[in-house]
């Protein structure tokens, strides 16, 4: 049995948290590969090490020096001294500061948080330190080079009994350090899990799994016990933020389940994320989760006989593509189609975009609706039962919430509705309470 464990920033924030990490690792000998984030916030007003490192990079570019490194230095020195480690952290920090100044690279600077965190953790756990720079490789377009990376993970970690690996970065095709997007240590953990053919990828964080919806909106929201990869993809794309939305892909290929666990409540079962075939039927759960995002714009287009006009939707979408805009959803009717776009992409170009659509497809009517929120109600259970959509819509109608758009994914896994931004919270609360 092999488990890969990734510990997030709060689990690495100080010596106490790292002691907790050691207790978790010591409790189960199959926890052989440990991926760590940089130390995160110790309290609400604290600053994450990664943010400090980006600040250092800014200072290097502006002044050639990085005075903020002193804060990073003292955080790591404090951790090493509290854990009573016998390692020359001062020498490692001196070298790191010098390299940040010489490299003048935001990615290099940011990556050092995970590097130092893994160096200290490996020392404390008595494990081998394996640099992610030797394992993870991006291609010339900045995408993960899966073949190369898988091969390196397999060969370098083969025969290694117990290792700590920094998350968040690898090397680009020129051999320079490159990071994933923020929160990317989750992806590193997933890559390592696939590479070593782990039985389980444990992702240790500061919450006991995914909640059915945002607890700031629904304080009584329950924990999701089990999710499928597909459900997770829908929910995290729509804003559920426990796990990086791309972390699912590496383990998905290897069909390795992910268990989201709480470092500070290790006894909680957390959430299991599993492939479809491992999904256990549960007759009570119709809705797995509800997630949403604010600030979309809907361009509603009407034209008689649209359905008979070959290439109509393609022409509309090619205008949008010409502006370099990503399309979120395209719900359509017989003579209507709506294009849903994230509003932040449209600043300063919305009216030109709409005029160009008019010129290109000569519609009967075009209407723009701004300040729309999209809310996804996700669940495998929906496909097998009738009345789910009816329940959502009737509960919203009772509350007087106006639905501006409906889109049911063809997988029957997801019903997306659009409401005014001002109805966002109320809409999530209403759907949650209709099913719970
Ligand atoms: N430390 C990085 C961040 O704050 C990456 C991570 O923690 O996953 O985004």
CSV table of C-alpha atoms and ligand atoms in Angstrom, one decimal:
chain,number,residue,atom,x,y,z
A,1,UNK,CA,0.0,0.0,0.0
A,2,UNK,CA,1.4,3.4,-1.0
A,3,UNK,CA,-0.1,6.7,0.0
A,4,UNK,CA,1.0,10.1,-1.2
A,5,UNK,CA,0.2,12.9,1.3
A,6,UNK,CA,0.1,16.6,0.4
A,7,UNK,CA,0.1,19.1,3.2
A,8,UNK,CA,-1.1,22.6,2.5
A,9,UNK,CA,0.2,26.0,3.7
A,10,UNK,CA,-1.7,26.0,7.1
A,11,UNK,CA,-0.3,22.5,7.8
A,12,UNK,CA,3.2,24.0,7.3
A,13,UNK,CA,2.6,27.3,9.0
A,14,UNK,CA,4.6,26.8,12.1
A,15,UNK,CA,6.4,24.2,14.3
A,16,UNK,CA,3.2,23.1,16.0
A,17,UNK,CA,1.5,22.4,12.7
A,18,UNK,CA,4.5,20.5,11.4
A,19,UNK,CA,4.5,18.4,14.6
A,20,UNK,CA,1.0,17.5,13.8
A,21,UNK,CA,2.1,16.5,10.3
A,22,UNK,CA,4.7,14.2,11.8
A,23,UNK,CA,2.1,12.6,14.0
A,24,UNK,CA,0.0,11.9,11.0
A,25,UNK,CA,2.9,10.4,9.0
A,26,UNK,CA,4.1,8.3,11.9
A,27,UNK,CA,0.6,6.9,12.4
A,28,UNK,CA,0.6,5.1,9.0
A,29,UNK,CA,3.7,3.5,7.4
A,30,UNK,CA,2.1,3.5,4.0
A,31,UNK,CA,2.4,7.4,3.9
A,32,UNK,CA,5.7,7.2,2.0
A,33,UNK,CA,5.7,10.3,-0.2
A,34,UNK,CA,5.0,13.7,1.3
A,35,UNK,CA,4.4,16.8,-0.8
A,36,UNK,CA,4.5,20.1,1.0
A,37,UNK,CA,3.3,23.7,0.4
A,38,UNK,CA,5.2,26.8,1.6
A,39,UNK,CA,4.2,27.9,5.1
A,40,UNK,CA,0.9,29.7,4.9
A,41,UNK,CA,-0.9,32.1,7.3
A,42,UNK,CA,-0.7,31.4,11.1
A,43,UNK,CA,-3.6,33.8,11.7
A,44,UNK,CA,-5.9,36.0,9.7
A,45,UNK,CA,-3.5,38.9,9.5
A,46,UNK,CA,-0.4,36.9,8.7
A,47,UNK,CA,1.2,36.9,5.3
A,48,UNK,CA,1.9,33.7,3.3
A,49,UNK,CA,5.5,32.9,2.6
A,50,UNK,CA,4.6,32.7,-1.2
A,51,UNK,CA,3.2,36.2,-1.1
A,52,UNK,CA,6.4,37.5,0.6
A,53,UNK,CA,8.5,35.8,-2.0
A,54,UNK,CA,6.6,37.5,-4.8
A,55,UNK,CA,7.2,40.8,-2.9
A,56,UNK,CA,10.9,39.9,-2.8
A,57,UNK,CA,10.9,39.5,-6.6
A,58,UNK,CA,9.3,42.9,-7.0
A,59,UNK,CA,12.0,44.5,-4.8
A,60,UNK,CA,14.8,42.7,-6.7
A,61,UNK,CA,13.4,44.1,-10.0
A,62,UNK,CA,13.0,47.6,-8.6
A,63,UNK,CA,16.2,47.9,-6.4
A,64,UNK,CA,18.4,44.9,-7.0
A,65,UNK,CA,17.9,43.9,-3.3
A,66,UNK,CA,15.3,42.0,-1.4
A,67,UNK,CA,14.8,43.4,2.0
A,68,UNK,CA,11.6,41.5,2.7
A,69,UNK,CA,13.6,38.3,2.7
A,70,UNK,CA,14.4,39.1,6.3
A,71,UNK,CA,10.8,38.1,7.2
A,72,UNK,CA,11.1,34.8,5.3
A,73,UNK,CA,14.4,34.2,7.0
A,74,UNK,CA,13.0,34.7,10.5
A,75,UNK,CA,10.0,32.4,9.8
A,76,UNK,CA,12.2,29.5,8.8
A,77,UNK,CA,14.7,30.1,11.5
A,78,UNK,CA,11.9,30.1,14.1
A,79,UNK,CA,10.5,26.8,12.7
A,80,UNK,CA,13.9,25.2,12.7
A,81,UNK,CA,14.7,26.3,16.3
A,82,UNK,CA,11.2,25.4,17.6
A,83,UNK,CA,11.6,21.9,16.1
A,84,UNK,CA,15.1,21.7,17.5
A,85,UNK,CA,16.5,20.6,14.2
A,86,UNK,CA,20.2,20.1,13.7
A,87,UNK,CA,20.5,21.7,10.2
A,88,UNK,CA,22.4,24.7,8.9
A,89,UNK,CA,19.3,26.7,7.8
A,90,UNK,CA,21.3,29.9,7.8
A,91,UNK,CA,23.5,28.7,5.0
A,92,UNK,CA,20.5,27.5,3.0
A,93,UNK,CA,18.7,30.8,3.5
A,94,UNK,CA,21.9,32.8,2.5
A,95,UNK,CA,22.2,30.8,-0.7
A,96,UNK,CA,18.4,31.1,-1.4
A,97,UNK,CA,18.5,34.9,-1.0
A,98,UNK,CA,21.5,35.2,-3.3
A,99,UNK,CA,19.8,33.0,-5.9
A,100,UNK,CA,16.6,35.0,-5.8
A,101,UNK,CA,18.6,38.2,-6.5
A,102,UNK,CA,20.6,36.6,-9.3
A,103,UNK,CA,17.8,34.8,-11.0
A,104,UNK,CA,15.4,37.8,-11.2
A,105,UNK,CA,12.5,35.4,-11.9
A,106,UNK,CA,9.1,35.6,-10.2
A,107,UNK,CA,8.6,31.8,-10.6
A,108,UNK,CA,12.0,31.1,-9.1
A,109,UNK,CA,11.5,33.4,-6.1
A,110,UNK,CA,8.0,32.0,-5.5
A,111,UNK,CA,9.2,28.4,-5.7
A,112,UNK,CA,11.6,28.8,-2.8
A,113,UNK,CA,8.9,28.7,-0.2
A,114,UNK,CA,8.1,25.1,-1.1
A,115,UNK,CA,11.8,24.3,-1.5
A,116,UNK,CA,12.6,25.5,2.0
A,117,UNK,CA,9.5,24.0,3.5
A,118,UNK,CA,10.4,20.6,2.0
A,119,UNK,CA,14.0,20.9,3.1
A,120,UNK,CA,13.0,21.5,6.7
A,121,UNK,CA,10.3,18.9,6.7
A,122,UNK,CA,12.5,16.2,5.2
A,123,UNK,CA,15.0,16.9,8.0
A,124,UNK,CA,12.4,16.7,10.7
A,125,UNK,CA,10.8,13.5,9.4
A,126,UNK,CA,14.1,11.9,8.7
A,127,UNK,CA,13.1,11.4,5.0
A,128,UNK,CA,14.9,11.9,1.8
A,129,UNK,CA,14.6,15.4,0.1
A,130,UNK,CA,13.8,15.0,-3.6
A,131,UNK,CA,13.7,18.3,-5.6
A,132,UNK,CA,10.6,18.7,-7.7
A,133,UNK,CA,12.9,20.4,-10.3
A,134,UNK,CA,14.3,17.0,-11.1
A,135,UNK,CA,10.8,15.4,-11.4
A,136,UNK,CA,8.4,17.8,-13.0
A,137,UNK,CA,8.9,19.2,-16.5
A,138,UNK,CA,6.8,21.7,-18.6
A,139,UNK,CA,6.9,21.8,-22.4
A,140,UNK,CA,7.7,24.9,-24.6
A,141,UNK,CA,4.0,26.0,-24.4
A,142,UNK,CA,4.1,25.9,-20.6
A,143,UNK,CA,2.0,22.8,-20.3
A,144,UNK,CA,3.0,19.8,-18.2
A,145,UNK,CA,5.2,17.4,-20.1
A,146,UNK,CA,3.4,14.3,-18.9
A,147,UNK,CA,5.5,11.7,-20.5
A,148,UNK,CA,8.8,13.1,-19.3
A,149,UNK,CA,7.5,13.9,-15.8
A,150,UNK,CA,5.9,10.4,-15.4
A,151,UNK,CA,9.1,8.8,-16.4
A,152,UNK,CA,11.2,10.9,-14.1
A,153,UNK,CA,8.9,10.3,-11.1
A,154,UNK,CA,9.0,6.6,-11.7
A,155,UNK,CA,12.8,6.3,-12.1
A,156,UNK,CA,13.9,8.8,-9.5
A,157,UNK,CA,11.4,7.6,-6.8
A,158,UNK,CA,11.9,4.0,-7.6
A,159,UNK,CA,13.3,2.2,-4.6
A,160,UNK,CA,12.9,5.4,-2.4
A,161,UNK,CA,11.2,4.3,0.9
A,162,UNK,CA,10.3,7.7,2.3
A,163,UNK,CA,10.6,11.1,0.7
A,164,UNK,CA,9.6,14.7,1.0
A,165,UNK,CA,9.0,16.7,-2.3
A,166,UNK,CA,8.3,20.4,-2.6
A,167,UNK,CA,5.0,21.2,-4.3
A,168,UNK,CA,4.1,24.0,-6.8
A,169,UNK,CA,7.1,24.0,-9.3
A,170,UNK,CA,9.1,22.1,-11.8
A,171,UNK,CA,11.4,23.1,-14.7
A,172,UNK,CA,10.5,24.6,-18.1
A,173,UNK,CA,11.8,23.3,-21.4
A,174,UNK,CA,14.9,25.6,-21.0
A,175,UNK,CA,15.7,24.1,-17.6
A,176,UNK,CA,14.4,27.2,-15.7
A,177,UNK,CA,12.2,26.9,-12.6
A,178,UNK,CA,8.5,27.3,-13.4
A,179,UNK,CA,5.6,27.2,-11.1
A,180,UNK,CA,2.0,26.0,-11.6
A,181,UNK,CA,-0.7,28.6,-10.9
A,182,UNK,CA,-1.4,29.5,-7.2
A,183,UNK,CA,-2.4,26.6,-5.1
A,184,UNK,CA,-0.5,24.3,-7.5
A,185,UNK,CA,1.1,22.0,-4.8
A,186,UNK,CA,-2.2,20.0,-5.1
A,187,UNK,CA,-1.2,19.3,-8.7
A,188,UNK,CA,2.3,18.2,-7.7
A,189,UNK,CA,0.8,15.7,-5.2
A,190,UNK,CA,-1.5,14.3,-7.9
A,191,UNK,CA,1.4,13.9,-10.3
A,192,UNK,CA,3.5,12.1,-7.7
A,193,UNK,CA,0.6,9.9,-6.8
A,194,UNK,CA,0.1,8.8,-10.4
A,195,UNK,CA,3.9,8.4,-11.0
A,196,UNK,CA,4.4,6.1,-8.0
A,197,UNK,CA,1.1,4.3,-8.7
A,198,UNK,CA,-0.2,5.2,-5.2
A,199,UNK,CA,-3.3,3.5,-3.8
A,200,UNK,CA,-4.5,6.8,-2.3
A,201,UNK,CA,-3.7,10.5,-2.6
A,202,UNK,CA,-4.3,12.2,0.7
A,203,UNK,CA,-4.7,15.9,0.5
A,204,UNK,CA,-4.3,17.3,4.0
A,205,UNK,CA,-5.7,20.8,4.5
A,206,UNK,CA,-7.4,22.9,7.3
A,207,UNK,CA,-11.0,21.8,6.6
A,208,UNK,CA,-12.6,18.3,6.9
A,209,UNK,CA,-13.4,18.0,3.2
A,210,UNK,CA,-15.8,19.6,0.8
A,211,UNK,CA,-19.0,21.1,2.1
A,212,UNK,CA,-22.2,20.8,0.0
A,213,UNK,CA,-22.0,24.6,-0.4
A,214,UNK,CA,-20.2,27.6,0.9
A,215,UNK,CA,-20.6,27.8,4.7
A,216,UNK,CA,-20.5,31.6,4.6
A,217,UNK,CA,-23.8,31.4,2.7
A,218,UNK,CA,-25.2,28.3,4.4
A,219,UNK,CA,-23.7,27.9,7.9
A,220,UNK,CA,-25.3,24.5,8.4
A,221,UNK,CA,-23.9,23.0,5.1
A,222,UNK,CA,-23.0,19.4,5.5
A,223,UNK,CA,-19.7,17.7,4.5
A,224,UNK,CA,-19.7,15.7,1.2
A,225,UNK,CA,-18.7,12.2,2.1
A,226,UNK,CA,-18.1,11.0,-1.4
A,227,UNK,CA,-17.7,12.8,-4.8
A,228,UNK,CA,-16.8,11.5,-8.2
A,229,UNK,CA,-14.0,13.0,-10.3
A,230,UNK,CA,-16.6,14.5,-12.6
A,231,UNK,CA,-18.7,16.0,-9.9
A,232,UNK,CA,-15.6,17.5,-8.4
A,233,UNK,CA,-14.5,19.0,-11.8
A,234,UNK,CA,-18.0,20.7,-12.1
A,235,UNK,CA,-17.9,22.0,-8.5
A,236,UNK,CA,-14.3,23.2,-8.5
A,237,UNK,CA,-14.7,24.9,-11.9
A,238,UNK,CA,-17.6,26.8,-10.4
A,239,UNK,CA,-15.7,28.0,-7.5
A,240,UNK,CA,-15.5,25.3,-4.8
A,241,UNK,CA,-12.0,26.0,-3.7
A,242,UNK,CA,-10.7,23.2,-1.4
A,243,UNK,CA,-8.6,21.6,-4.2
A,244,UNK,CA,-6.9,23.2,-7.2
A,245,UNK,CA,-9.2,22.6,-10.2
A,246,UNK,CA,-6.5,20.9,-12.3
A,247,UNK,CA,-5.3,18.6,-9.6
A,248,UNK,CA,-7.8,16.0,-10.6
A,249,UNK,CA,-6.3,15.2,-14.0
A,250,UNK,CA,-3.1,13.2,-13.1
A,251,UNK,CA,-4.9,10.9,-10.6
A,252,UNK,CA,-7.9,10.5,-12.9
A,253,UNK,CA,-5.7,8.7,-15.4
A,254,UNK,CA,-4.4,6.3,-12.8
A,255,UNK,CA,-7.9,6.0,-11.2
A,256,UNK,CA,-6.4,6.9,-7.8
A,257,UNK,CA,-8.9,8.1,-5.2
A,258,UNK,CA,-8.2,11.4,-3.4
A,259,UNK,CA,-9.1,11.8,0.3
A,260,UNK,CA,-9.4,15.4,1.5
A,261,UNK,CA,-8.4,15.4,5.2
A,262,UNK,CA,-8.0,17.9,8.0
A,263,UNK,CA,-4.5,18.1,9.5
A,264,UNK,CA,-6.0,19.5,12.7
A,265,UNK,CA,-8.8,16.9,13.0
A,266,UNK,CA,-7.2,13.8,11.5
A,267,UNK,CA,-10.0,11.6,13.0
A,268,UNK,CA,-12.6,13.1,10.6
A,269,UNK,CA,-13.2,11.0,7.5
A,270,UNK,CA,-13.1,14.0,5.2
A,271,UNK,CA,-14.3,13.7,1.6
A,272,UNK,CA,-13.4,10.8,-0.8
A,273,UNK,CA,-13.1,11.7,-4.5
A,274,UNK,CA,-13.4,8.5,-6.6
A,275,UNK,CA,-13.7,7.3,-10.2
A,276,UNK,CA,-17.2,6.5,-11.3
A,277,UNK,CA,-16.8,2.8,-10.9
A,278,UNK,CA,-15.8,3.1,-7.2
A,279,UNK,CA,-18.8,5.4,-6.5
A,280,UNK,CA,-21.1,3.8,-3.9
A,281,UNK,CA,-24.8,4.3,-4.6
A,282,UNK,CA,-26.5,6.2,-1.8
A,283,UNK,CA,-30.2,6.6,-2.1
A,284,UNK,CA,-30.4,9.6,0.1
A,285,UNK,CA,-28.1,11.9,-1.9
A,286,UNK,CA,-29.6,13.5,-4.9
A,287,UNK,CA,-27.6,16.7,-4.8
A,288,UNK,CA,-23.9,16.3,-4.1
A,289,UNK,CA,-22.9,19.9,-4.1
A,290,UNK,CA,-23.9,23.5,-5.1
A,291,UNK,CA,-21.3,26.0,-6.2
A,292,UNK,CA,-21.4,29.3,-8.1
A,293,UNK,CA,-19.7,32.4,-9.4
A,294,UNK,CA,-20.8,35.9,-9.8
A,295,UNK,CA,-20.3,38.5,-12.6
A,296,UNK,CA,-21.2,37.0,-15.9
A,297,UNK,CA,-22.7,38.6,-19.0
A,298,UNK,CA,-25.3,36.9,-21.2
A,299,UNK,CA,-25.6,37.9,-24.8
A,300,UNK,CA,-29.1,36.7,-25.9
A,301,UNK,CA,-29.6,36.3,-29.6
A,302,UNK,CA,-32.9,35.7,-31.4
A,303,UNK,CA,-33.5,34.9,-35.1
A,304,UNK,CA,-36.4,33.3,-36.8
A,305,UNK,CA,-35.4,30.0,-38.4
A,306,UNK,CA,-32.1,30.1,-36.7
A,307,UNK,CA,-32.2,26.3,-36.4
A,308,UNK,CA,-32.3,26.0,-40.2
A,309,UNK,CA,-29.4,28.3,-40.8
A,310,UNK,CA,-26.2,26.3,-41.2
A,311,UNK,CA,-23.3,27.6,-39.3
A,312,UNK,CA,-25.2,30.3,-37.3
A,313,UNK,CA,-23.7,29.4,-33.9
A,314,UNK,CA,-20.3,28.9,-35.4
A,315,UNK,CA,-20.4,32.4,-36.9
A,316,UNK,CA,-21.4,33.9,-33.5
A,317,UNK,CA,-18.7,32.0,-31.7
A,318,UNK,CA,-16.0,33.0,-34.2
A,319,UNK,CA,-16.7,36.6,-33.4
A,320,UNK,CA,-16.2,35.9,-29.7
A,321,UNK,CA,-13.0,33.9,-30.6
A,322,UNK,CA,-11.7,36.8,-32.6
A,323,UNK,CA,-11.8,38.9,-29.4
A,324,UNK,CA,-9.8,36.2,-27.6
A,325,UNK,CA,-12.7,35.6,-25.1
A,326,UNK,CA,-13.4,32.2,-23.5
A,327,UNK,CA,-17.1,31.1,-23.6
A,328,UNK,CA,-18.6,29.6,-20.4
A,329,UNK,CA,-21.9,28.2,-21.7
A,330,UNK,CA,-24.0,28.3,-24.9
A,331,UNK,CA,-27.6,27.3,-24.0
A,332,UNK,CA,-29.8,27.3,-27.1
A,333,UNK,CA,-33.4,27.1,-28.1
A,334,UNK,CA,-35.0,26.6,-31.5
A,335,UNK,CA,-34.7,30.3,-32.6
A,336,UNK,CA,-32.5,31.5,-29.7
A,337,UNK,CA,-29.0,31.2,-28.4
A,338,UNK,CA,-27.3,32.7,-25.4
A,339,UNK,CA,-23.6,33.2,-25.1
A,340,UNK,CA,-22.4,33.4,-21.5
A,341,UNK,CA,-19.1,35.1,-20.8
A,342,UNK,CA,-17.2,36.1,-17.7
A,343,UNK,CA,-17.7,39.9,-17.4
A,344,UNK,CA,-14.1,40.7,-16.6
A,345,UNK,CA,-13.1,39.7,-20.1
A,346,UNK,CA,-15.5,42.3,-21.6
A,347,UNK,CA,-14.3,45.5,-20.2
A,348,UNK,CA,-14.2,48.2,-22.9
A,349,UNK,CA,-15.1,45.8,-25.7
A,350,UNK,CA,-18.7,44.7,-25.0
A,351,UNK,CA,-20.4,47.1,-27.4
A,352,UNK,CA,-18.0,46.4,-30.2
A,353,UNK,CA,-18.5,42.7,-29.7
A,354,UNK,CA,-22.2,43.0,-29.8
A,355,UNK,CA,-22.1,45.2,-33.0
A,356,UNK,CA,-19.9,42.7,-34.7
A,357,UNK,CA,-22.3,39.8,-33.8
A,358,UNK,CA,-25.1,41.9,-35.3
A,359,UNK,CA,-23.1,42.5,-38.5
A,360,UNK,CA,-22.1,38.9,-38.9
A,361,UNK,CA,-25.4,37.0,-38.3
A,362,UNK,CA,-28.0,39.7,-38.8
A,363,UNK,CA,-30.2,38.6,-35.8
A,364,UNK,CA,-33.8,39.8,-35.2
A,365,UNK,CA,-33.0,40.7,-31.7
A,366,UNK,CA,-30.0,40.9,-29.4
A,367,UNK,CA,-30.2,41.6,-25.7
A,368,UNK,CA,-27.3,41.9,-23.2
A,369,UNK,CA,-27.9,41.0,-19.5
A,370,UNK,CA,-25.1,42.0,-17.1
A,371,UNK,CA,-24.4,41.1,-13.5
A,372,UNK,CA,-25.5,37.5,-13.7
A,373,UNK,CA,-24.4,34.8,-11.3
A,374,UNK,CA,-24.2,31.2,-12.4
A,375,UNK,CA,-25.1,28.5,-9.9
A,376,UNK,CA,-24.4,24.8,-10.5
A,377,UNK,CA,-26.3,22.1,-8.7
A,378,UNK,CA,-24.3,19.0,-9.2
A,379,UNK,CA,-25.1,15.3,-8.5
A,380,UNK,CA,-25.0,11.9,-10.0
A,381,UNK,CA,-28.2,11.1,-8.2
A,382,UNK,CA,-30.1,13.6,-10.4
A,383,UNK,CA,-29.9,11.5,-13.6
A,384,UNK,CA,-31.7,8.6,-11.9
A,385,UNK,CA,-34.5,10.5,-10.4
A,386,UNK,CA,-37.3,12.6,-11.9
A,387,UNK,CA,-38.3,15.9,-10.4
A,388,UNK,CA,-34.9,17.3,-9.4
A,389,UNK,CA,-35.1,20.3,-11.8
A,390,UNK,CA,-38.7,20.8,-10.8
A,391,UNK,CA,-37.8,21.0,-7.2
A,392,UNK,CA,-35.0,23.5,-7.8
A,393,UNK,CA,-37.3,25.7,-10.0
A,394,UNK,CA,-40.3,25.6,-7.8
A,395,UNK,CA,-38.3,26.4,-4.6
A,396,UNK,CA,-36.8,29.4,-6.4
A,397,UNK,CA,-40.2,30.5,-7.6
A,398,UNK,CA,-41.6,30.3,-4.1
A,399,UNK,CA,-38.8,32.6,-2.9
A,400,UNK,CA,-39.5,35.0,-5.8
A,401,UNK,CA,-36.1,34.5,-7.4
A,402,UNK,CA,-36.1,35.2,-11.1
A,403,UNK,CA,-34.2,32.7,-13.2
A,404,UNK,CA,-32.5,34.3,-16.2
A,405,UNK,CA,-31.0,31.3,-17.8
A,406,UNK,CA,-31.1,27.5,-17.5
A,407,UNK,CA,-28.5,25.0,-18.9
A,408,UNK,CA,-28.5,21.3,-18.1
A,409,UNK,CA,-25.3,19.7,-19.1
A,410,UNK,CA,-25.7,16.7,-21.4
A,411,UNK,CA,-24.2,14.4,-18.7
A,412,UNK,CA,-27.3,15.0,-16.5
A,413,UNK,CA,-24.8,15.7,-13.7
A,414,UNK,CA,-25.3,19.3,-13.5
A,415,UNK,CA,-28.1,21.9,-13.7
A,416,UNK,CA,-26.8,25.5,-14.1
A,417,UNK,CA,-29.0,28.5,-13.6
A,418,UNK,CA,-28.3,32.1,-14.1
A,419,UNK,CA,-29.8,34.7,-11.6
A,420,UNK,CA,-29.1,38.3,-10.8
A,421,UNK,CA,-25.9,38.9,-8.7
A,422,UNK,CA,-28.1,40.3,-6.0
A,423,UNK,CA,-30.0,36.9,-5.8
A,424,UNK,CA,-26.8,34.8,-5.7
A,425,UNK,CA,-26.6,34.0,-1.9
A,426,UNK,CA,-30.4,33.6,-1.6
A,427,UNK,CA,-30.5,31.2,-4.5
A,428,UNK,CA,-27.8,28.9,-3.1
A,429,UNK,CA,-29.5,28.9,0.3
A,430,UNK,CA,-32.9,28.1,-1.3
A,431,UNK,CA,-31.6,25.2,-3.3
A,432,UNK,CA,-29.7,23.8,-0.4
A,433,UNK,CA,-32.7,23.9,1.9
A,434,UNK,CA,-35.0,22.4,-0.7
A,435,UNK,CA,-32.9,19.2,-0.6
A,436,UNK,CA,-31.9,19.2,3.0
B,1,LIG,N1,2.4,28.2,-2.0
B,1,LIG,C1,1.7,28.3,-3.2
B,1,LIG,C2,0.6,29.2,-3.1
B,1,LIG,O1,0.4,29.9,-2.1
B,1,LIG,C3,1.3,27.0,-3.8
B,1,LIG,C4,0.5,26.1,-2.9
B,1,LIG,O2,0.5,26.3,-1.7
B,1,LIG,O3,-0.1,25.1,-3.4
B,1,LIG,O4,-0.2,29.4,-4.0
